[in-house]
Amino acid sequence: MRKFCSLLLVFISPVLMAVASLPVYLDDSKPIEERIEDALSRMTLEEKIAMCHAQSKFSTPGCPRLGIPEIWMSDGPHGVRMEFVWDDWEHAGWTNDSCTAYPALTCLAATFNPELSYLYGKALGEEARFRKKDIILGPGVNIYRTPLSGRNFEYMGEDPFLSSRMVVPYIQGVQQNGVAACMKHFVLNNQEKWRDVINVEVSDRALYEIYLPAFKAGVTEGNIWAVMGSYNKYKHEYCSHNDLLINKILKADWGFDGVLVTDWGSAHDTEQAARNGLDIEMGTWTNGLTWGISSAYDNYYMAQPFLKKIQSGELPESLLDEKIRRILRLGYRTNMNKSRPLGCKLTPEHTEISRKVAEEGIVLLKNQKNFFPIEKGRYKKIAVIGENAIKKLTQGGGSSELKPQKEITPLQGMIEKYGEEHILFSQGYASGPPDYSRELPSGLDADSLVVAAVEIAKEADVVLFFGGLNKNFQQDCEGDDRINMDLPYGQNELIEKILEVNKNTGIIIISGNAVSMPWLNRINGLIQSWYLGSQAGKATAGVISGRVNPSGKLPFSIPVKLEDNSAHYFGQMSYPGDSINQYYMDDIFVGYRWHDRKKIKPQFPFGYGLSYTTFHYEKLSTDKKNYHPEESIKVSFMISNEGEKAGAEIVQIYMTQKNPSVERPVKELKGFDKIYLQPGEKNK
């Protein structure tokens, strides 16, 4: 009998061990916080350490023994990025990792349409979920401080109120799919030049009034599940493990209960990372991005060095446990949430949302003599000149590069709208292929391109020049800033030559940043377009032809010259700094606040945009004569569409303060609404 019992125990023992290791998320009856503590109690020290750092370029390990899955991330914020090799920055070469490319966030901000922002986020989240992503690395909400910043196209402009109102529905739309949005880059990442070393000195007022509000709204109103730390320093401490920013403001003051993730390579110290609120470390090694080092993940600051400091007693295990609680909470919201939807990708609805955002974001800046719209049949020969009419602008730019299933270029859209027999095309100028860290030559002869473009312009009834920036190095691209505000590749000179032979010329600028416009007084029409994604050509042709009545408004001010911008007015130490420190001498007076304060007239102001119809305001009133900032105020007015086309007007409410105790801006945006009206229709 004893022998039988002994054999029975030998047989049962592995079964008991297996039961003890069952996936911790099977008991759905317990509240999430109890399940988190249950999972935490079962994990070894080594298993917990593993969950705090990357295991590949875009994933972190779970805990296989307990059935806790890996966390998979993908770059955004304009689409789900293509797949990469596990331990390399080479594209994986899959055939099923294409996406819908949505317009850049400058375009989304220009719509001034929070409802559309929600649909954008929801569609992006659906594609991320279908692609089995748990975190989408976006949206970006850093403030547009200088028109030279390489990543401005990924952000939502210069005004903290606009950014705040647009980011919340985006987050809610993404997370509806059981995919975490990851708001970035927290905080003061307002330039790319020296981004990984520069220390930003900024006043508390500017920090809280200008640079933090959109992040705060994303946390307190959007209930975001992940935030990404930035590369730069604040108060001489790196932002990805900054005690004041993360522990005190983000987690304590705002109540953020999600995970703080590094940007790739933005951690610098094990003890600071452990104590100052960093939860997940991605992409860090001696050169920041693990180039040339294979499988370096165990050497990360929050890997073996963190483990050894806990084992030696230098750091308490409680610091690690708090990080694991947050990571598990993220898991229960995403890949351990059994009820999350399955997602979908490349649907007709996604295409429609991409097109709608693009159409509503395009801004009409000048329309002399009703140059636009150009209805079909108005001209026999339309010259389309410029590389941006054919360049695939979803490519390049750094981490926001995309592999769309389809990208309709402006030239394709124009041919589809007007017919190939009416379109004359000439490239005019040429850039090289996009590259993250250098400018590559195009291989084409610039002089020959100019000659061909001028000949086409002579022959045409009207010229449409498609220029601007692209997502090449030192343009709208991660990693460095622009050199100046001028159009690259000799575009200004080319425009002058075109105007000499054809004065009936309109210009479409495609960019995520303001550009200088020395030719502005000599052209009849000007459109500010953006990186419009998959449906770029259809949206652009729709606005040019009049099928779409433009309703976008500028999300940033366009200065006449660079020195008119607040960051540049004070010289090098305000921007870009001396490679060690920089000082935000413009304080709270960023963008239109600066132009108003100094009475510097911009080329085009924040919030500006024309329409093909005319709107009239009257009977303006408020329900309060004296207003307190913590109170709400109702503004009433009558608006009517007095033109012949249906259209949308963005009503913008700015406020000022009489006799302030401290210096305040002349005006600040405090409300907006997008109102659609038929011809002759009134709305109160």
XYZ file of N, CA and C in Angstrom, residues 90-298:
627
model
N 15.614 46.224 -40.114
C 15.238 45.936 -41.493
C 13.751 45.566 -41.551
N 13.082 45.995 -42.616
C 11.695 45.585 -42.825
C 11.634 44.072 -43.001
N 10.601 43.479 -42.458
C 10.499 42.023 -42.479
C 10.142 41.477 -43.853
N 9.558 42.313 -44.709
C 9.228 41.870 -46.051
C 7.969 41.034 -46.135
N 7.077 41.200 -45.168
C 5.805 40.479 -45.223
C 4.951 41.002 -46.381
N 4.012 40.180 -46.799
C 3.079 40.598 -47.850
C 1.708 40.970 -47.294
N 1.504 40.785 -46.003
C 0.190 41.054 -45.409
C 0.242 42.114 -44.316
N 1.239 43.007 -44.387
C 1.375 44.035 -43.350
C 1.139 45.437 -43.909
N 0.346 45.530 -44.955
C -0.026 46.851 -45.463
C -1.152 47.424 -44.618
N -1.403 48.719 -44.794
C -2.365 49.401 -43.930
C -3.107 50.473 -44.713
N -4.118 51.035 -44.077
C -4.681 52.301 -44.527
C -3.805 53.404 -43.951
N -3.345 54.296 -44.795
C -2.561 55.437 -44.323
C -3.511 56.600 -44.093
N -3.563 57.073 -42.869
C -4.420 58.207 -42.531
C -3.613 59.502 -42.620
N -4.276 60.622 -42.804
C -3.537 61.889 -42.871
C -2.740 62.154 -41.598
N -1.654 62.896 -41.749
C -0.842 63.269 -40.592
C -1.663 64.094 -39.613
N -1.215 64.123 -38.360
C -2.026 64.769 -37.314
C -2.134 66.275 -37.487
N -1.215 66.911 -38.224
C -1.429 68.325 -38.543
C -2.715 68.493 -39.334
N -2.970 67.572 -40.245
C -4.202 67.615 -41.042
C -5.414 67.370 -40.154
N -5.331 66.372 -39.276
C -6.449 66.105 -38.373
C -6.750 67.329 -37.522
N -5.709 67.979 -36.998
C -5.923 69.184 -36.192
C -6.576 70.283 -37.013
N -6.210 70.385 -38.291
C -6.751 71.432 -39.157
C -8.242 71.249 -39.432
N -8.768 70.053 -39.196
C -10.218 69.855 -39.368
C -11.019 70.531 -38.266
N -10.409 70.769 -37.108
C -11.117 71.298 -35.944
C -12.401 70.489 -35.694
N -12.316 69.186 -35.870
C -13.508 68.339 -35.804
C -13.266 67.165 -34.860
N -13.612 67.289 -33.576
C -13.391 66.190 -32.628
C -14.138 64.910 -32.993
N -15.308 65.020 -33.601
C -16.042 63.818 -34.001
C -15.256 63.027 -35.039
N -14.622 63.728 -35.945
C -13.802 63.070 -36.954
C -12.540 62.481 -36.323
N -12.031 63.132 -35.293
C -10.873 62.607 -34.576
C -11.198 61.265 -33.927
N -12.392 61.134 -33.390
C -12.815 59.852 -32.808
C -12.860 58.762 -33.875
N -13.439 59.060 -35.039
C -13.527 58.073 -36.112
C -12.140 57.677 -36.607
N -11.253 58.648 -36.677
C -9.849 58.405 -37.055
C -9.223 57.411 -36.071
N -9.332 57.708 -34.771
C -8.755 56.823 -33.769
C -9.372 55.439 -33.789
N -10.669 55.384 -33.946
C -11.365 54.087 -33.973
C -10.888 53.238 -35.148
N -10.788 53.837 -36.335
C -10.335 53.103 -37.513
C -8.890 52.631 -37.338
N -8.033 53.504 -36.821
C -6.645 53.127 -36.572
C -6.574 51.982 -35.566
N -7.367 52.065 -34.508
C -7.392 51.011 -33.504
C -7.876 49.684 -34.062
N -8.845 49.731 -34.973
C -9.335 48.502 -35.600
C -8.234 47.812 -36.395
N -7.455 48.600 -37.121
C -6.376 48.004 -37.908
C -5.261 47.485 -37.005
N -4.966 48.213 -35.938
C -3.954 47.752 -34.992
C -4.387 46.454 -34.326
N -5.647 46.384 -33.955
C -6.165 45.167 -33.316
C -6.096 43.979 -34.277
N -6.489 44.202 -35.531
C -6.441 43.121 -36.512
C -5.012 42.622 -36.709
N -4.070 43.544 -36.640
C -2.653 43.202 -36.805
C -2.035 42.689 -35.501
N -2.880 42.440 -34.504
C -2.455 41.856 -33.226
C -1.478 42.750 -32.464
N -1.739 44.055 -32.502
C -0.953 45.008 -31.730
C -1.695 45.340 -30.431
N -0.932 45.498 -29.373
C -1.506 45.847 -28.073
C -1.347 47.321 -27.750
N -0.324 47.952 -28.330
C -0.088 49.383 -28.146
C 0.190 50.001 -29.514
N -0.481 51.098 -29.821
C -0.145 51.885 -31.003
C 0.562 53.148 -30.512
N 1.737 53.425 -31.037
C 2.586 54.493 -30.509
C 2.160 55.844 -31.076
N 1.130 56.379 -30.537
C 0.547 57.660 -30.900
C -0.703 57.847 -30.061
N -1.230 59.036 -30.008
C -0.933 60.224 -30.808
C 0.193 61.077 -30.221
N 0.715 61.965 -31.053
C 1.702 62.939 -30.608
C 1.044 64.277 -30.340
N 1.384 64.885 -29.221
C 0.748 66.157 -28.853
C 1.755 67.218 -28.413
N 3.005 67.072 -28.835
C 3.961 68.128 -28.508
C 3.617 69.407 -29.270
N 3.885 70.524 -28.643
C 3.463 71.814 -29.182
C 4.391 72.272 -30.304
N 3.778 72.793 -31.348
C 4.501 73.391 -32.475
C 5.082 74.723 -31.991
N 6.393 74.722 -31.708
C 7.050 75.929 -31.199
C 7.852 76.625 -32.287
N 8.474 75.857 -33.167
C 9.274 76.404 -34.265
C 8.901 75.710 -35.557
N 8.845 76.435 -36.677
C 8.532 75.787 -37.956
C 9.669 74.932 -38.504
N 10.765 74.830 -37.785
C 11.863 73.980 -38.226
C 11.812 72.579 -37.637
N 10.998 72.351 -36.634
C 11.001 71.068 -35.941
C 10.601 69.924 -36.870
N 11.435 68.891 -36.910
C 11.249 67.812 -37.868
C 10.000 66.992 -37.689
N 9.434 66.947 -36.464
C 8.281 66.085 -36.229
C 6.984 66.852 -36.031
N 6.964 68.116 -36.377
C 5.721 68.875 -36.224
C 4.559 68.236 -36.968
N 4.841 67.576 -38.092
C 3.756 66.987 -38.871
C 3.034 65.884 -38.105
N 3.682 65.317 -37.091
C 3.069 64.265 -36.276
C 2.228 64.822 -35.133
N 2.240 66.119 -34.936
C 1.587 66.721 -33.785
C 0.366 67.534 -34.203
N -0.247 68.215 -33.254
C -1.542 68.847 -33.480
C -1.494 70.369 -33.397
N -0.343 70.932 -33.695
C -0.279 72.376 -33.823
C 0.207 73.100 -32.592
N 0.006 74.423 -32.602
C 0.623 75.300 -31.604
C -0.255 75.621 -30.409
N -1.536 75.279 -30.467
C -2.438 75.716 -29.411
C -2.798 74.562 -28.475
N -2.571 74.714 -27.172
C -2.856 73.613 -26.240
C -4.334 73.269 -26.133
N -5.213 74.253 -26.329
C -6.643 73.954 -26.243
C -7.079 73.104 -27.431
N -6.681 73.486 -28.629
C -7.024 72.699 -29.811
C -6.483 71.276 -29.680
N -5.227 71.143 -29.289
C -4.634 69.814 -29.135
C -5.391 68.985 -28.108
N -5.771 69.607 -27.012
C -6.485 68.896 -25.948
C -7.829 68.382 -26.421
N -8.561 69.227 -27.138
C -9.901 68.840 -27.582
C -9.847 67.777 -28.684
N -8.776 67.774 -29.476
C -8.676 66.812 -30.568
C -8.079 65.478 -30.129
N -7.252 65.477 -29.087
C -6.575 64.241 -28.723
C -7.480 63.297 -27.933
N -8.395 63.822 -27.146
C -9.226 62.967 -26.295
C -10.070 61.987 -27.110
N -10.835 62.438 -28.110
C -11.607 61.461 -28.886
C -10.746 60.496 -29.685
N -9.583 60.935 -30.144
C -8.653 60.029 -30.828
C -8.307 58.856 -29.909
N -7.926 59.166 -28.681
C -7.566 58.132 -27.707
C -8.741 57.199 -27.462
N -9.908 57.762 -27.248
C -11.091 56.947 -26.963
C -11.422 56.039 -28.139
N -11.239 56.541 -29.355
C -11.496 55.724 -30.523
C -10.543 54.551 -30.636
N -9.256 54.794 -30.416
C -8.266 53.719 -30.471
C -8.574 52.664 -29.420
N -8.765 53.098 -28.164
C -8.862 52.173 -27.040
C -10.184 51.429 -26.996
N -11.155 51.877 -27.747
C -12.409 51.139 -27.869
C -12.163 49.730 -28.414
N -11.046 49.553 -29.089
C -10.710 48.275 -29.710
C -9.870 47.363 -28.816
N -9.661 47.769 -27.573
C -8.797 46.969 -26.725
C -7.335 47.109 -27.087
N -7.004 48.223 -27.718
C -5.623 48.569 -28.068
C -5.282 49.855 -27.324
N -4.133 49.879 -26.675
C -3.727 51.064 -25.931
C -3.169 52.119 -26.869
N -3.677 53.330 -26.778
C -2.987 54.464 -27.381
C -1.807 54.813 -26.481
N -0.745 55.323 -27.066
C 0.444 55.706 -26.291
C 0.794 57.139 -26.659
N 0.355 58.075 -25.825
C 0.543 59.502 -26.093
C 2.016 59.865 -25.935
N 2.507 60.683 -26.870
C 3.930 60.996 -26.877
C 4.145 62.446 -27.335
N 5.345 62.987 -27.119
C 6.478 62.502 -26.343
C 6.531 63.364 -25.085
N 6.387 62.749 -23.940
C 6.196 63.429 -22.664
C 7.548 63.813 -22.074
N 7.919 65.057 -22.079
C 7.273 66.240 -22.576
C 8.377 67.168 -23.062
N 8.039 68.307 -23.703
C 8.999 69.327 -24.161
C 9.896 68.826 -25.288
N 9.436 67.827 -26.033
C 10.169 67.372 -27.218
C 9.708 68.218 -28.404
N 10.117 69.491 -28.408
C 9.631 70.450 -29.390
C 10.624 70.724 -30.509
N 11.681 69.932 -30.552
C 12.634 69.993 -31.649
C 13.303 68.636 -31.747
N 13.841 68.350 -32.934
C 14.567 67.102 -33.147
C 16.074 67.300 -33.019
N 16.546 68.479 -33.317
C 17.982 68.745 -33.208
C 18.429 68.570 -31.763
N 19.442 67.741 -31.566
C 20.000 67.454 -30.236
C 18.946 66.922 -29.270
N 17.946 66.252 -29.813
C 16.819 65.830 -28.972
C 17.234 64.888 -27.853
N 18.289 64.100 -28.059
C 18.656 63.088 -27.067
C 19.583 63.606 -25.978
N 19.963 64.906 -26.046
C 20.862 65.442 -25.022
C 20.414 66.794 -24.480
N 19.578 67.517 -25.200
C 19.292 68.904 -24.833
C 18.494 68.988 -23.534
N 18.877 69.909 -22.670
C 18.147 70.183 -21.436
C 17.302 71.434 -21.637
N 15.996 71.311 -21.391
C 15.069 72.412 -21.635
C 14.805 73.162 -20.335
N 15.062 74.468 -20.369
C 14.731 75.346 -19.251
C 13.480 76.130 -19.632
N 12.410 75.930 -18.885
C 11.130 76.557 -19.202
C 10.450 76.947 -17.898
N 9.707 78.030 -17.915
C 9.019 78.472 -16.706
C 7.894 77.510 -16.344
N 7.514 77.510 -15.077
C 6.391 76.677 -14.643
C 5.106 77.077 -15.361
N 4.919 78.374 -15.559
C 3.713 78.825 -16.251
C 3.642 78.256 -17.655
N 4.734 78.363 -18.386
C 4.736 77.847 -19.753
C 4.550 76.333 -19.772
N 5.189 75.643 -18.845
C 5.037 74.195 -18.778
C 3.571 73.817 -18.584
N 2.915 74.456 -17.610
C 1.538 74.084 -17.267
C 0.498 74.682 -18.212
N 0.771 75.835 -18.787
C -0.233 76.481 -19.632
C -0.113 76.112 -21.104
N 1.097 75.769 -21.551
C 1.316 75.518 -22.980
C 1.657 74.052 -23.258
N 2.614 73.494 -22.563
C 3.195 72.218 -22.965
C 2.572 70.986 -22.313
N 1.885 71.143 -21.190
C 1.277 69.998 -20.518
C -0.217 69.780 -20.786
N -1.008 70.806 -21.130
C -2.462 70.611 -21.168
C -2.958 69.459 -22.028
N -2.398 69.255 -23.217
C -2.886 68.164 -24.069
C -2.570 66.807 -23.444
N -1.402 66.688 -22.816
C -1.080 65.447 -22.112
C -2.047 65.223 -20.948
N -2.325 66.282 -20.217
C -3.248 66.152 -19.092
C -4.630 65.731 -19.562
N -5.109 66.338 -20.638
C -6.428 65.976 -21.162
C -6.448 64.517 -21.592
N -5.376 64.052 -22.212
C -5.307 62.658 -22.626
C -5.398 61.698 -21.464
N -4.863 62.094 -20.311
C -4.893 61.248 -19.118
C -6.230 61.386 -18.380
N -6.595 62.609 -18.042
C -7.745 62.812 -17.158
C -9.087 62.721 -17.878
N -9.110 63.018 -19.177
C -10.360 62.921 -19.939
C -10.366 61.722 -20.885
N -9.240 61.457 -21.509
C -9.166 60.340 -22.447
C -8.870 59.007 -21.785
N -8.438 59.029 -20.515
C -8.096 57.806 -19.774
C -7.120 56.920 -20.561
N -6.082 57.531 -21.046
C -5.116 56.807 -21.868
C -4.403 55.741 -21.052
N -4.019 54.664 -21.725
C -3.422 53.517 -21.051
C -1.903 53.492 -21.120
N -1.301 54.313 -21.973
C 0.162 54.322 -22.083
C 0.635 55.713 -22.474
N 1.785 56.102 -21.975
C 2.428 57.375 -22.305
C 3.891 57.082 -22.598
N 4.434 57.750 -23.614
C 5.837 57.574 -23.969
C 6.663 58.761 -23.500
N 7.747 58.483 -22.809
C 8.662 59.535 -22.397
C 9.471 60.053 -23.570
N 9.955 61.275 -23.450
C 10.714 61.887 -24.545
C 12.216 61.714 -24.318
N 12.994 62.060 -25.347
C 14.448 61.916 -25.290
C 15.121 62.993 -24.452
N 14.597 64.194 -24.480
C 15.296 65.350 -23.920
C 15.271 65.356 -22.393
N 15.937 66.347 -21.823
C 15.967 66.530 -20.374
C 15.096 67.715 -19.975
N 14.624 67.659 -18.745
C 13.949 68.789 -18.105
C 14.503 68.890 -16.695
N 14.944 70.068 -16.331
C 15.627 70.277 -15.047
C 16.805 69.303 -14.912
N 17.528 69.104 -16.024
C 18.751 68.309 -16.079
C 18.514 66.831 -15.766
N 17.278 66.384 -15.889
C 16.955 64.983 -15.670
C 16.196 64.475 -16.898
N 16.617 63.327 -17.429
C 15.977 62.813 -18.637
C 14.479 62.604 -18.411
N 13.698 62.996 -19.411
C 12.242 62.988 -19.248
C 11.658 61.591 -19.128
N 12.334 60.571 -19.620
C 11.792 59.214 -19.523
C 11.965 58.605 -18.136
N 12.754 59.230 -17.291
C 12.777 58.848 -15.869
C 13.017 60.121 -15.053
N 11.998 60.963 -15.084
C 12.044 62.273 -14.441
C 11.046 62.279 -13.284
N 11.556 62.413 -12.094
C 10.717 62.292 -10.899
C 9.562 63.293 -10.900
N 9.839 64.550 -11.196
C 8.791 65.562 -11.174
C 7.735 65.287 -12.245
N 8.179 65.037 -13.457
C 7.233 64.860 -14.560
C 6.398 63.597 -14.405
N 7.047 62.490 -14.043
C 6.354 61.195 -14.062
C 5.711 60.870 -12.718
N 6.511 60.828 -11.672
C 5.956 60.443 -10.369
C 4.982 61.481 -9.821
N 5.386 62.735 -9.879
C 4.590 63.765 -9.207
C 3.450 64.301 -10.077
N 3.726 64.639 -11.343
C 2.686 65.240 -12.183
C 1.820 64.168 -12.841
N 2.443 63.306 -13.626
C 1.680 62.326 -14.408
C 0.937 61.331 -13.525
N 1.636 60.720 -12.590
C 1.034 59.631 -11.828
C 0.320 60.097 -10.560
N 0.881 61.057 -9.867
C 0.248 61.507 -8.624
C -0.822 62.558 -8.888
N -0.446 63.666 -9.512
C -1.404 64.755 -9.711
C -2.537 64.372 -10.661
N -2.203 63.698 -11.757
C -3.222 63.383 -12.767
C -3.854 62.007 -12.573
N -3.270 61.178 -11.726
C -3.855 59.860 -11.471
C -3.665 58.859 -12.601
N -2.622 59.007 -13.386
C -2.374 58.078 -14.486
C -2.082 56.688 -13.942
N -2.834 55.686 -14.402
C -2.656 54.323 -13.890
C -2.138 53.363 -14.961
N -1.675 53.915 -16.073
C -1.148 53.079 -17.142
C 0.358 52.940 -17.058
N 0.981 52.634 -18.214
C 2.425 52.394 -18.249
C 3.143 53.569 -18.892
N 4.298 53.889 -18.355
C 5.185 54.885 -18.952
C 6.271 54.115 -19.708
N 6.297 54.296 -21.016
C 7.214 53.590 -21.906
C 8.297 54.556 -22.370
N 9.518 54.081 -22.485
C 10.551 54.948 -23.049
C 10.317 55.126 -24.540
N 10.795 56.253 -25.066
C 11.060 56.265 -26.495
C 12.257 55.333 -26.696
N 12.493 54.921 -27.928
C 13.501 53.896 -28.186
C 14.899 54.464 -27.928
N 15.452 54.093 -26.777
C 16.779 54.557 -26.422
C 16.798 55.742 -25.485
N 15.683 56.031 -24.805
C 15.647 57.242 -23.981
C 15.874 56.984 -22.496
N 16.205 55.745 -22.114
C 16.604 55.475 -20.728
C 18.119 55.595 -20.615
N 18.576 56.042 -19.435
C 20.005 56.314 -19.281
C 20.585 55.851 -17.949
N 19.757 55.390 -17.026
C 20.281 55.071 -15.701
C 19.320 54.115 -15.006
N 19.847 53.043 -14.451
C 19.009 52.021 -13.824
C 18.285 52.546 -12.593
N 19.017 53.199 -11.695
C 18.385 53.643 -10.456
C 17.339 54.725 -10.711
N 17.644 55.673 -11.594
C 16.652 56.697 -11.912
C 15.422 56.088 -12.581
N 15.647 55.138 -13.484
C 14.521 54.471 -14.133
C 13.657 53.756 -13.111
N 14.288 53.086 -12.172
C 13.549 52.330 -11.159
C 12.750 53.243 -10.240
N 13.368 54.329 -9.809
C 12.731 55.184 -8.803
C 11.808 56.238 -9.409
N 12.063 56.631 -10.637
C 11.378 57.809 -11.176
C 10.275 57.500 -12.179
N 9.686 56.313 -12.062
C 8.412 56.081 -12.729
C 8.447 55.398 -14.073
N 9.620 55.015 -14.592
C 9.656 54.301 -15.868
C 9.137 52.879 -15.659
N 8.271 52.415 -16.556
C 7.679 51.079 -16.419
C 8.198 50.087 -17.452
N 8.343 50.518 -18.706
C 8.816 49.629 -19.770
C 9.920 50.330 -20.542
N 11.064 49.651 -20.673
C 12.192 50.211 -21.406
C 12.295 49.561 -22.775
N 12.288 50.396 -23.817
C 12.396 49.916 -25.190
C 13.634 50.523 -25.857
N 14.333 49.697 -26.604
C 15.347 50.179 -27.534
C 16.582 50.815 -26.962
N 16.971 50.534 -25.744
C 18.140 51.203 -25.183
C 19.369 50.303 -25.236
N 20.476 50.863 -25.657
C 21.795 50.246 -25.530
C 22.799 51.370 -25.658
N 24.061 51.061 -25.791
C 25.082 52.101 -25.738
C 24.886 53.177 -26.789
N 24.346 52.819 -27.964
C 24.132 53.828 -28.996
C 22.668 54.214 -29.113
N 21.841 53.783 -28.164
C 20.454 54.229 -28.120
C 19.475 53.364 -28.856
N 19.865 52.794 -29.983
C 18.903 52.056 -30.792
C 19.359 50.634 -31.119
N 20.345 50.124 -30.431
C 20.787 48.739 -30.542
C 21.360 48.410 -31.908
N 21.772 49.401 -32.677
C 22.443 49.105 -33.942
C 23.791 48.450 -33.668
N 24.052 47.364 -34.352
C 25.346 46.710 -34.242
C 25.493 45.804 -33.038
N 24.497 45.764 -32.183
C 24.552 44.894 -31.005
C 23.405 43.899 -31.119
N 23.705 42.639 -31.177
C 22.672 41.621 -31.333
C 22.173 41.144 -29.972
N 20.856 41.068 -29.841
C 20.223 40.527 -28.632
C 20.783 41.167 -27.364
N 20.730 42.477 -27.323
C 21.294 43.214 -26.184
C 20.306 43.392 -25.042
N 19.135 42.776 -25.143
C 18.029 43.126 -24.249
C 18.305 42.852 -22.772
N 19.077 41.836 -22.464
C 19.380 41.562 -21.058
C 20.319 42.597 -20.462
